[in-house]
């Protein structure tokens, strides 16, 4: 026992001396440790620069629109450097609401009547202090459409309002029925395939701002609804241009992607619960027409749509609804300049469903596809709090459409 104790003491003493000499200030004080850190950093930097940071792919249906974007929106030709510590798709998607700042914005709310007796909530940022467009009658106006359960208070909406404010423009946010605190007056909410409320809003904005140039931006589901609206209205929209962010193009593919085990756990279940919470808030109105208890048992977005959305809007089956909701089927009919930003790693809008070939057939459509960015992520810089790649695309395109819109006439020529 004495011999064993002595050997253990000697071993402990020798190990302590070795650690004191080799790791005096922890890992970074060790020659071996420092070499490992430097080697890993160099390897990671090489991987990032070669495989992560890439120029986006710009696909346009016509040379005129392609040239316009290259000349007026330099961001479409620049390398996109995702935030190096969170470039993975799901991390970008999850972190954006928490990392990016929420600029202070004061809205003026307006409730307008819909044809069925319901009400639609609009949040206006009038920008009365605009130095470049002091006349409110002719002040350029940007119409913003949030995502599935989003409102005018989402960080990505606030950032676009801030960018518009810097340009001297006015903004109005179209909140879908029942999501921004207003009461439902009729048993009807919203869906991406039905553009009646959007048509009502567009007509109202045009009537109240007849001399103001108009453009629109839609995010996620808001972008899908906007694309469907453009496809159905053709040229009679009054819009000078449109930009979409992270729109899903084929709803069948989008839902299938979100039903994969990991994405179902991270995203699908959460979004389903958000939809159910919105329905439950308006239960007294909705339960007169729908089986709300059955709706509240849905586990996925697809089940929610089968039990609620497709029934509300009169589709024979949920598949019929998903076909009508998919903008890929209306893309060929778009007759307003439309730029669409998607990330190839977006699990909400899988890359194989992005309609590259269809876009090539329409001179009014351009796709901007980044390798990374996730869903409404597009974080860039070391600490992406103030601005994202998506913000820069929005600002440059909005300014180009409003200030240089004459260059976008007759894109088919």
JSON list of N, CA and C in Angstrom, two decimals, residues 233-293:
[
{"chain": "A", "resi": 233, "resn": "UNK", "atom": "N", "xyz": [-54.24, 39.24, -61.66]},
{"chain": "A", "resi": 233, "resn": "UNK", "atom": "CA", "xyz": [-54.64, 40.59, -62.06]},
{"chain": "A", "resi": 233, "resn": "UNK", "atom": "C", "xyz": [-53.92, 41.10, -63.31]},
{"chain": "A", "resi": 234, "resn": "UNK", "atom": "N", "xyz": [-52.82, 40.46, -63.69]},
{"chain": "A", "resi": 234, "resn": "UNK", "atom": "CA", "xyz": [-52.10, 40.91, -64.88]},
{"chain": "A", "resi": 234, "resn": "UNK", "atom": "C", "xyz": [-51.52, 42.30, -64.68]},
{"chain": "A", "resi": 235, "resn": "UNK", "atom": "N", "xyz": [-51.79, 43.19, -65.63]},
{"chain": "A", "resi": 235, "resn": "UNK", "atom": "CA", "xyz": [-51.25, 44.56, -65.56]},
{"chain": "A", "resi": 235, "resn": "UNK", "atom": "C", "xyz": [-52.08, 45.49, -64.68]},
{"chain": "A", "resi": 236, "resn": "UNK", "atom": "N", "xyz": [-53.30, 45.11, -64.36]},
{"chain": "A", "resi": 236, "resn": "UNK", "atom": "CA", "xyz": [-54.21, 46.03, -63.67]},
{"chain": "A", "resi": 236, "resn": "UNK", "atom": "C", "xyz": [-54.01, 46.01, -62.16]},
{"chain": "A", "resi": 237, "resn": "UNK", "atom": "N", "xyz": [-52.79, 46.25, -61.73]},
{"chain": "A", "resi": 237, "resn": "UNK", "atom": "CA", "xyz": [-52.49, 46.27, -60.29]},
{"chain": "A", "resi": 237, "resn": "UNK", "atom": "C", "xyz": [-52.12, 47.66, -59.78]},
{"chain": "A", "resi": 238, "resn": "UNK", "atom": "N", "xyz": [-51.65, 48.52, -60.67]},
{"chain": "A", "resi": 238, "resn": "UNK", "atom": "CA", "xyz": [-51.19, 49.84, -60.25]},
{"chain": "A", "resi": 238, "resn": "UNK", "atom": "C", "xyz": [-49.82, 49.83, -59.59]},
{"chain": "A", "resi": 239, "resn": "UNK", "atom": "N", "xyz": [-49.17, 48.68, -59.58]},
{"chain": "A", "resi": 239, "resn": "UNK", "atom": "CA", "xyz": [-47.86, 48.57, -58.93]},
{"chain": "A", "resi": 239, "resn": "UNK", "atom": "C", "xyz": [-46.74, 48.75, -59.94]},
{"chain": "A", "resi": 240, "resn": "UNK", "atom": "N", "xyz": [-45.70, 49.48, -59.52]},
{"chain": "A", "resi": 240, "resn": "UNK", "atom": "CA", "xyz": [-44.54, 49.68, -60.38]},
{"chain": "A", "resi": 240, "resn": "UNK", "atom": "C", "xyz": [-43.56, 48.51, -60.31]},
{"chain": "A", "resi": 241, "resn": "UNK", "atom": "N", "xyz": [-43.59, 47.79, -59.20]},
{"chain": "A", "resi": 241, "resn": "UNK", "atom": "CA", "xyz": [-42.70, 46.65, -59.02]},
{"chain": "A", "resi": 241, "resn": "UNK", "atom": "C", "xyz": [-43.02, 45.92, -57.74]},
{"chain": "A", "resi": 242, "resn": "UNK", "atom": "N", "xyz": [-42.50, 44.70, -57.62]},
{"chain": "A", "resi": 242, "resn": "UNK", "atom": "CA", "xyz": [-42.78, 43.85, -56.47]},
{"chain": "A", "resi": 242, "resn": "UNK", "atom": "C", "xyz": [-41.52, 43.07, -56.13]},
{"chain": "A", "resi": 243, "resn": "UNK", "atom": "N", "xyz": [-41.29, 42.87, -54.84]},
{"chain": "A", "resi": 243, "resn": "UNK", "atom": "CA", "xyz": [-40.19, 42.01, -54.40]},
{"chain": "A", "resi": 243, "resn": "UNK", "atom": "C", "xyz": [-40.72, 41.01, -53.38]},
{"chain": "A", "resi": 244, "resn": "UNK", "atom": "N", "xyz": [-40.33, 39.75, -53.55]},
{"chain": "A", "resi": 244, "resn": "UNK", "atom": "CA", "xyz": [-40.76, 38.67, -52.66]},
{"chain": "A", "resi": 244, "resn": "UNK", "atom": "C", "xyz": [-39.56, 38.10, -51.93]},
{"chain": "A", "resi": 245, "resn": "UNK", "atom": "N", "xyz": [-39.77, 37.73, -50.67]},
{"chain": "A", "resi": 245, "resn": "UNK", "atom": "CA", "xyz": [-38.70, 37.15, -49.86]},
{"chain": "A", "resi": 245, "resn": "UNK", "atom": "C", "xyz": [-39.15, 35.80, -49.29]},
{"chain": "A", "resi": 246, "resn": "UNK", "atom": "N", "xyz": [-38.37, 34.77, -49.55]},
{"chain": "A", "resi": 246, "resn": "UNK", "atom": "CA", "xyz": [-38.61, 33.43, -48.99]},
{"chain": "A", "resi": 246, "resn": "UNK", "atom": "C", "xyz": [-40.01, 32.91, -49.27]},
{"chain": "A", "resi": 247, "resn": "UNK", "atom": "N", "xyz": [-40.52, 33.19, -50.45]},
{"chain": "A", "resi": 247, "resn": "UNK", "atom": "CA", "xyz": [-41.84, 32.67, -50.82]},
{"chain": "A", "resi": 247, "resn": "UNK", "atom": "C", "xyz": [-41.75, 31.18, -51.11]},
{"chain": "A", "resi": 248, "resn": "UNK", "atom": "N", "xyz": [-42.78, 30.45, -50.73]},
{"chain": "A", "resi": 248, "resn": "UNK", "atom": "CA", "xyz": [-42.89, 29.05, -51.11]},
{"chain": "A", "resi": 248, "resn": "UNK", "atom": "C", "xyz": [-43.57, 28.97, -52.47]},
{"chain": "A", "resi": 249, "resn": "UNK", "atom": "N", "xyz": [-43.06, 28.16, -53.36]},
{"chain": "A", "resi": 249, "resn": "UNK", "atom": "CA", "xyz": [-43.58, 28.15, -54.73]},
{"chain": "A", "resi": 249, "resn": "UNK", "atom": "C", "xyz": [-44.55, 27.00, -54.97]},
{"chain": "A", "resi": 250, "resn": "UNK", "atom": "N", "xyz": [-44.30, 25.87, -54.37]},
{"chain": "A", "resi": 250, "resn": "UNK", "atom": "CA", "xyz": [-45.17, 24.71, -54.51]},
{"chain": "A", "resi": 250, "resn": "UNK", "atom": "C", "xyz": [-45.55, 24.25, -53.11]},
{"chain": "A", "resi": 251, "resn": "UNK", "atom": "N", "xyz": [-46.81, 24.45, -52.74]},
{"chain": "A", "resi": 251, "resn": "UNK", "atom": "CA", "xyz": [-47.22, 24.18, -51.36]},
{"chain": "A", "resi": 251, "resn": "UNK", "atom": "C", "xyz": [-47.09, 22.71, -51.01]},
{"chain": "A", "resi": 252, "resn": "UNK", "atom": "N", "xyz": [-47.28, 21.82, -51.99]},
{"chain": "A", "resi": 252, "resn": "UNK", "atom": "CA", "xyz": [-47.09, 20.39, -51.72]},
{"chain": "A", "resi": 252, "resn": "UNK", "atom": "C", "xyz": [-45.65, 20.10, -51.27]},
{"chain": "A", "resi": 253, "resn": "UNK", "atom": "N", "xyz": [-44.70, 20.71, -51.99]},
{"chain": "A", "resi": 253, "resn": "UNK", "atom": "CA", "xyz": [-43.29, 20.50, -51.65]},
{"chain": "A", "resi": 253, "resn": "UNK", "atom": "C", "xyz": [-42.92, 21.17, -50.34]},
{"chain": "A", "resi": 254, "resn": "UNK", "atom": "N", "xyz": [-43.50, 22.34, -50.09]},
{"chain": "A", "resi": 254, "resn": "UNK", "atom": "CA", "xyz": [-43.22, 23.05, -48.83]},
{"chain": "A", "resi": 254, "resn": "UNK", "atom": "C", "xyz": [-43.68, 22.25, -47.63]},
{"chain": "A", "resi": 255, "resn": "UNK", "atom": "N", "xyz": [-44.91, 21.74, -47.69]},
{"chain": "A", "resi": 255, "resn": "UNK", "atom": "CA", "xyz": [-45.43, 20.99, -46.55]},
{"chain": "A", "resi": 255, "resn": "UNK", "atom": "C", "xyz": [-44.70, 19.66, -46.37]},
{"chain": "A", "resi": 256, "resn": "UNK", "atom": "N", "xyz": [-44.34, 19.03, -47.50]},
{"chain": "A", "resi": 256, "resn": "UNK", "atom": "CA", "xyz": [-43.58, 17.77, -47.40]},
{"chain": "A", "resi": 256, "resn": "UNK", "atom": "C", "xyz": [-42.23, 18.00, -46.74]},
{"chain": "A", "resi": 257, "resn": "UNK", "atom": "N", "xyz": [-41.58, 19.10, -47.08]},
{"chain": "A", "resi": 257, "resn": "UNK", "atom": "CA", "xyz": [-40.29, 19.42, -46.47]},
{"chain": "A", "resi": 257, "resn": "UNK", "atom": "C", "xyz": [-40.43, 19.66, -44.97]},
{"chain": "A", "resi": 258, "resn": "UNK", "atom": "N", "xyz": [-41.49, 20.36, -44.58]},
{"chain": "A", "resi": 258, "resn": "UNK", "atom": "CA", "xyz": [-41.69, 20.68, -43.17]},
{"chain": "A", "resi": 258, "resn": "UNK", "atom": "C", "xyz": [-42.19, 19.49, -42.36]},
{"chain": "A", "resi": 259, "resn": "UNK", "atom": "N", "xyz": [-42.53, 18.40, -43.03]},
{"chain": "A", "resi": 259, "resn": "UNK", "atom": "CA", "xyz": [-42.98, 17.21, -42.32]},
{"chain": "A", "resi": 259, "resn": "UNK", "atom": "C", "xyz": [-41.86, 16.19, -42.10]},
{"chain": "A", "resi": 260, "resn": "UNK", "atom": "N", "xyz": [-40.66, 16.52, -42.56]},
{"chain": "A", "resi": 260, "resn": "UNK", "atom": "CA", "xyz": [-39.51, 15.69, -42.22]},
{"chain": "A", "resi": 260, "resn": "UNK", "atom": "C", "xyz": [-39.27, 15.78, -40.71]},
{"chain": "A", "resi": 261, "resn": "UNK", "atom": "N", "xyz": [-38.82, 14.71, -40.08]},
{"chain": "A", "resi": 261, "resn": "UNK", "atom": "CA", "xyz": [-38.81, 14.64, -38.60]},
{"chain": "A", "resi": 261, "resn": "UNK", "atom": "C", "xyz": [-38.22, 15.85, -37.90]},
{"chain": "A", "resi": 262, "resn": "UNK", "atom": "N", "xyz": [-37.01, 16.26, -38.29]},
{"chain": "A", "resi": 262, "resn": "UNK", "atom": "CA", "xyz": [-36.37, 17.37, -37.60]},
{"chain": "A", "resi": 262, "resn": "UNK", "atom": "C", "xyz": [-37.12, 18.68, -37.81]},
{"chain": "A", "resi": 263, "resn": "UNK", "atom": "N", "xyz": [-37.53, 18.94, -39.04]},
{"chain": "A", "resi": 263, "resn": "UNK", "atom": "CA", "xyz": [-38.21, 20.20, -39.34]},
{"chain": "A", "resi": 263, "resn": "UNK", "atom": "C", "xyz": [-39.63, 20.22, -38.79]},
{"chain": "A", "resi": 264, "resn": "UNK", "atom": "N", "xyz": [-40.23, 19.06, -38.71]},
{"chain": "A", "resi": 264, "resn": "UNK", "atom": "CA", "xyz": [-41.54, 18.99, -38.06]},
{"chain": "A", "resi": 264, "resn": "UNK", "atom": "C", "xyz": [-41.40, 19.35, -36.59]},
{"chain": "A", "resi": 265, "resn": "UNK", "atom": "N", "xyz": [-40.37, 18.85, -35.94]},
{"chain": "A", "resi": 265, "resn": "UNK", "atom": "CA", "xyz": [-40.15, 19.13, -34.53]},
{"chain": "A", "resi": 265, "resn": "UNK", "atom": "C", "xyz": [-39.82, 20.61, -34.29]},
{"chain": "A", "resi": 266, "resn": "UNK", "atom": "N", "xyz": [-38.95, 21.19, -35.14]},
{"chain": "A", "resi": 266, "resn": "UNK", "atom": "CA", "xyz": [-38.48, 22.56, -34.92]},
{"chain": "A", "resi": 266, "resn": "UNK", "atom": "C", "xyz": [-39.49, 23.60, -35.36]},
{"chain": "A", "resi": 267, "resn": "UNK", "atom": "N", "xyz": [-40.09, 23.40, -36.55]},
{"chain": "A", "resi": 267, "resn": "UNK", "atom": "CA", "xyz": [-40.91, 24.45, -37.15]},
{"chain": "A", "resi": 267, "resn": "UNK", "atom": "C", "xyz": [-42.39, 24.12, -37.25]},
{"chain": "A", "resi": 268, "resn": "UNK", "atom": "N", "xyz": [-42.71, 22.94, -37.76]},
{"chain": "A", "resi": 268, "resn": "UNK", "atom": "CA", "xyz": [-44.09, 22.63, -38.11]},
{"chain": "A", "resi": 268, "resn": "UNK", "atom": "C", "xyz": [-45.02, 22.67, -36.91]},
{"chain": "A", "resi": 269, "resn": "UNK", "atom": "N", "xyz": [-44.62, 22.02, -35.85]},
{"chain": "A", "resi": 269, "resn": "UNK", "atom": "CA", "xyz": [-45.46, 21.96, -34.65]},
{"chain": "A", "resi": 269, "resn": "UNK", "atom": "C", "xyz": [-45.67, 23.35, -34.06]},
{"chain": "A", "resi": 270, "resn": "UNK", "atom": "N", "xyz": [-44.61, 24.16, -34.07]},
{"chain": "A", "resi": 270, "resn": "UNK", "atom": "CA", "xyz": [-44.72, 25.51, -33.52]},
{"chain": "A", "resi": 270, "resn": "UNK", "atom": "C", "xyz": [-45.68, 26.37, -34.34]},
{"chain": "A", "resi": 271, "resn": "UNK", "atom": "N", "xyz": [-45.54, 26.34, -35.67]},
{"chain": "A", "resi": 271, "resn": "UNK", "atom": "CA", "xyz": [-46.41, 27.15, -36.52]},
{"chain": "A", "resi": 271, "resn": "UNK", "atom": "C", "xyz": [-47.86, 26.68, -36.42]},
{"chain": "A", "resi": 272, "resn": "UNK", "atom": "N", "xyz": [-48.05, 25.37, -36.31]},
{"chain": "A", "resi": 272, "resn": "UNK", "atom": "CA", "xyz": [-49.41, 24.85, -36.14]},
{"chain": "A", "resi": 272, "resn": "UNK", "atom": "C", "xyz": [-50.04, 25.38, -34.86]},
{"chain": "A", "resi": 273, "resn": "UNK", "atom": "N", "xyz": [-49.26, 25.41, -33.80]},
{"chain": "A", "resi": 273, "resn": "UNK", "atom": "CA", "xyz": [-49.78, 25.93, -32.53]},
{"chain": "A", "resi": 273, "resn": "UNK", "atom": "C", "xyz": [-50.09, 27.43, -32.63]},
{"chain": "A", "resi": 274, "resn": "UNK", "atom": "N", "xyz": [-49.31, 28.17, -33.40]},
{"chain": "A", "resi": 274, "resn": "UNK", "atom": "CA", "xyz": [-49.58, 29.60, -33.61]},
{"chain": "A", "resi": 274, "resn": "UNK", "atom": "C", "xyz": [-50.90, 29.79, -34.36]},
{"chain": "A", "resi": 275, "resn": "UNK", "atom": "N", "xyz": [-51.11, 28.99, -35.39]},
{"chain": "A", "resi": 275, "resn": "UNK", "atom": "CA", "xyz": [-52.36, 29.06, -36.13]},
{"chain": "A", "resi": 275, "resn": "UNK", "atom": "C", "xyz": [-53.55, 28.71, -35.24]},
{"chain": "A", "resi": 276, "resn": "UNK", "atom": "N", "xyz": [-53.38, 27.68, -34.43]},
{"chain": "A", "resi": 276, "resn": "UNK", "atom": "CA", "xyz": [-54.45, 27.27, -33.53]},
{"chain": "A", "resi": 276, "resn": "UNK", "atom": "C", "xyz": [-54.74, 28.33, -32.47]},
{"chain": "A", "resi": 277, "resn": "UNK", "atom": "N", "xyz": [-53.70, 28.99, -32.00]},
{"chain": "A", "resi": 277, "resn": "UNK", "atom": "CA", "xyz": [-53.90, 30.05, -31.00]},
{"chain": "A", "resi": 277, "resn": "UNK", "atom": "C", "xyz": [-54.70, 31.19, -31.59]},
{"chain": "A", "resi": 278, "resn": "UNK", "atom": "N", "xyz": [-54.43, 31.52, -32.86]},
{"chain": "A", "resi": 278, "resn": "UNK", "atom": "CA", "xyz": [-55.18, 32.58, -33.53]},
{"chain": "A", "resi": 278, "resn": "UNK", "atom": "C", "xyz": [-56.65, 32.19, -33.68]},
{"chain": "A", "resi": 279, "resn": "UNK", "atom": "N", "xyz": [-56.88, 30.94, -34.04]},
{"chain": "A", "resi": 279, "resn": "UNK", "atom": "CA", "xyz": [-58.26, 30.46, -34.16]},
{"chain": "A", "resi": 279, "resn": "UNK", "atom": "C", "xyz": [-58.96, 30.48, -32.81]},
{"chain": "A", "resi": 280, "resn": "UNK", "atom": "N", "xyz": [-58.27, 30.04, -31.78]},
{"chain": "A", "resi": 280, "resn": "UNK", "atom": "CA", "xyz": [-58.88, 29.95, -30.44]},
{"chain": "A", "resi": 280, "resn": "UNK", "atom": "C", "xyz": [-59.24, 31.34, -29.91]},
{"chain": "A", "resi": 281, "resn": "UNK", "atom": "N", "xyz": [-58.46, 32.36, -30.29]},
{"chain": "A", "resi": 281, "resn": "UNK", "atom": "CA", "xyz": [-58.78, 33.73, -29.85]},
{"chain": "A", "resi": 281, "resn": "UNK", "atom": "C", "xyz": [-60.13, 34.18, -30.40]},
{"chain": "A", "resi": 282, "resn": "UNK", "atom": "N", "xyz": [-60.48, 33.66, -31.55]},
{"chain": "A", "resi": 282, "resn": "UNK", "atom": "CA", "xyz": [-61.73, 34.08, -32.20]},
{"chain": "A", "resi": 282, "resn": "UNK", "atom": "C", "xyz": [-62.77, 32.96, -32.17]},
{"chain": "A", "resi": 283, "resn": "UNK", "atom": "N", "xyz": [-62.64, 32.07, -31.21]},
{"chain": "A", "resi": 283, "resn": "UNK", "atom": "CA", "xyz": [-63.54, 30.92, -31.12]},
{"chain": "A", "resi": 283, "resn": "UNK", "atom": "C", "xyz": [-65.02, 31.32, -31.10]},
{"chain": "A", "resi": 284, "resn": "UNK", "atom": "N", "xyz": [-65.43, 32.33, -30.35]},
{"chain": "A", "resi": 284, "resn": "UNK", "atom": "CA", "xyz": [-66.87, 32.67, -30.31]},
{"chain": "A", "resi": 284, "resn": "UNK", "atom": "C", "xyz": [-67.47, 32.94, -31.69]},
{"chain": "A", "resi": 285, "resn": "UNK", "atom": "N", "xyz": [-66.69, 33.50, -32.59]},
{"chain": "A", "resi": 285, "resn": "UNK", "atom": "CA", "xyz": [-67.19, 33.79, -33.94]},
{"chain": "A", "resi": 285, "resn": "UNK", "atom": "C", "xyz": [-67.06, 32.56, -34.84]},
{"chain": "A", "resi": 286, "resn": "UNK", "atom": "N", "xyz": [-65.92, 31.87, -34.75]},
{"chain": "A", "resi": 286, "resn": "UNK", "atom": "CA", "xyz": [-65.62, 30.80, -35.68]},
{"chain": "A", "resi": 286, "resn": "UNK", "atom": "C", "xyz": [-66.36, 29.50, -35.37]},
{"chain": "A", "resi": 287, "resn": "UNK", "atom": "N", "xyz": [-66.65, 29.23, -34.09]},
{"chain": "A", "resi": 287, "resn": "UNK", "atom": "CA", "xyz": [-67.27, 27.95, -33.75]},
{"chain": "A", "resi": 287, "resn": "UNK", "atom": "C", "xyz": [-68.71, 27.84, -34.23]},
{"chain": "A", "resi": 288, "resn": "UNK", "atom": "N", "xyz": [-69.28, 28.96, -34.68]},
{"chain": "A", "resi": 288, "resn": "UNK", "atom": "CA", "xyz": [-70.62, 28.91, -35.25]},
{"chain": "A", "resi": 288, "resn": "UNK", "atom": "C", "xyz": [-70.62, 28.21, -36.62]},
{"chain": "A", "resi": 289, "resn": "UNK", "atom": "N", "xyz": [-69.45, 28.20, -37.27]},
{"chain": "A", "resi": 289, "resn": "UNK", "atom": "CA", "xyz": [-69.39, 27.64, -38.62]},
{"chain": "A", "resi": 289, "resn": "UNK", "atom": "C", "xyz": [-68.44, 26.45, -38.75]},
{"chain": "A", "resi": 290, "resn": "UNK", "atom": "N", "xyz": [-67.53, 26.26, -37.78]},
{"chain": "A", "resi": 290, "resn": "UNK", "atom": "CA", "xyz": [-66.51, 25.23, -37.92]},
{"chain": "A", "resi": 290, "resn": "UNK", "atom": "C", "xyz": [-66.33, 24.45, -36.63]},
{"chain": "A", "resi": 291, "resn": "UNK", "atom": "N", "xyz": [-65.83, 23.23, -36.76]},
{"chain": "A", "resi": 291, "resn": "UNK", "atom": "CA", "xyz": [-65.58, 22.37, -35.60]},
{"chain": "A", "resi": 291, "resn": "UNK", "atom": "C", "xyz": [-64.21, 22.74, -35.02]},
{"chain": "A", "resi": 292, "resn": "UNK", "atom": "N", "xyz": [-64.20, 23.71, -34.14]},
{"chain": "A", "resi": 292, "resn": "UNK", "atom": "CA", "xyz": [-62.95, 24.24, -33.61]},
{"chain": "A", "resi": 292, "resn": "UNK", "atom": "C", "xyz": [-62.22, 23.21, -32.74]},
{"chain": "A", "resi": 293, "resn": "UNK", "atom": "N", "xyz": [-62.97, 22.40, -32.02]},
{"chain": "A", "resi": 293, "resn": "UNK", "atom": "CA", "xyz": [-62.31, 21.37, -31.20]},
{"chain": "A", "resi": 293, "resn": "UNK", "atom": "C", "xyz": [-61.51, 20.42, -32.09]}
]
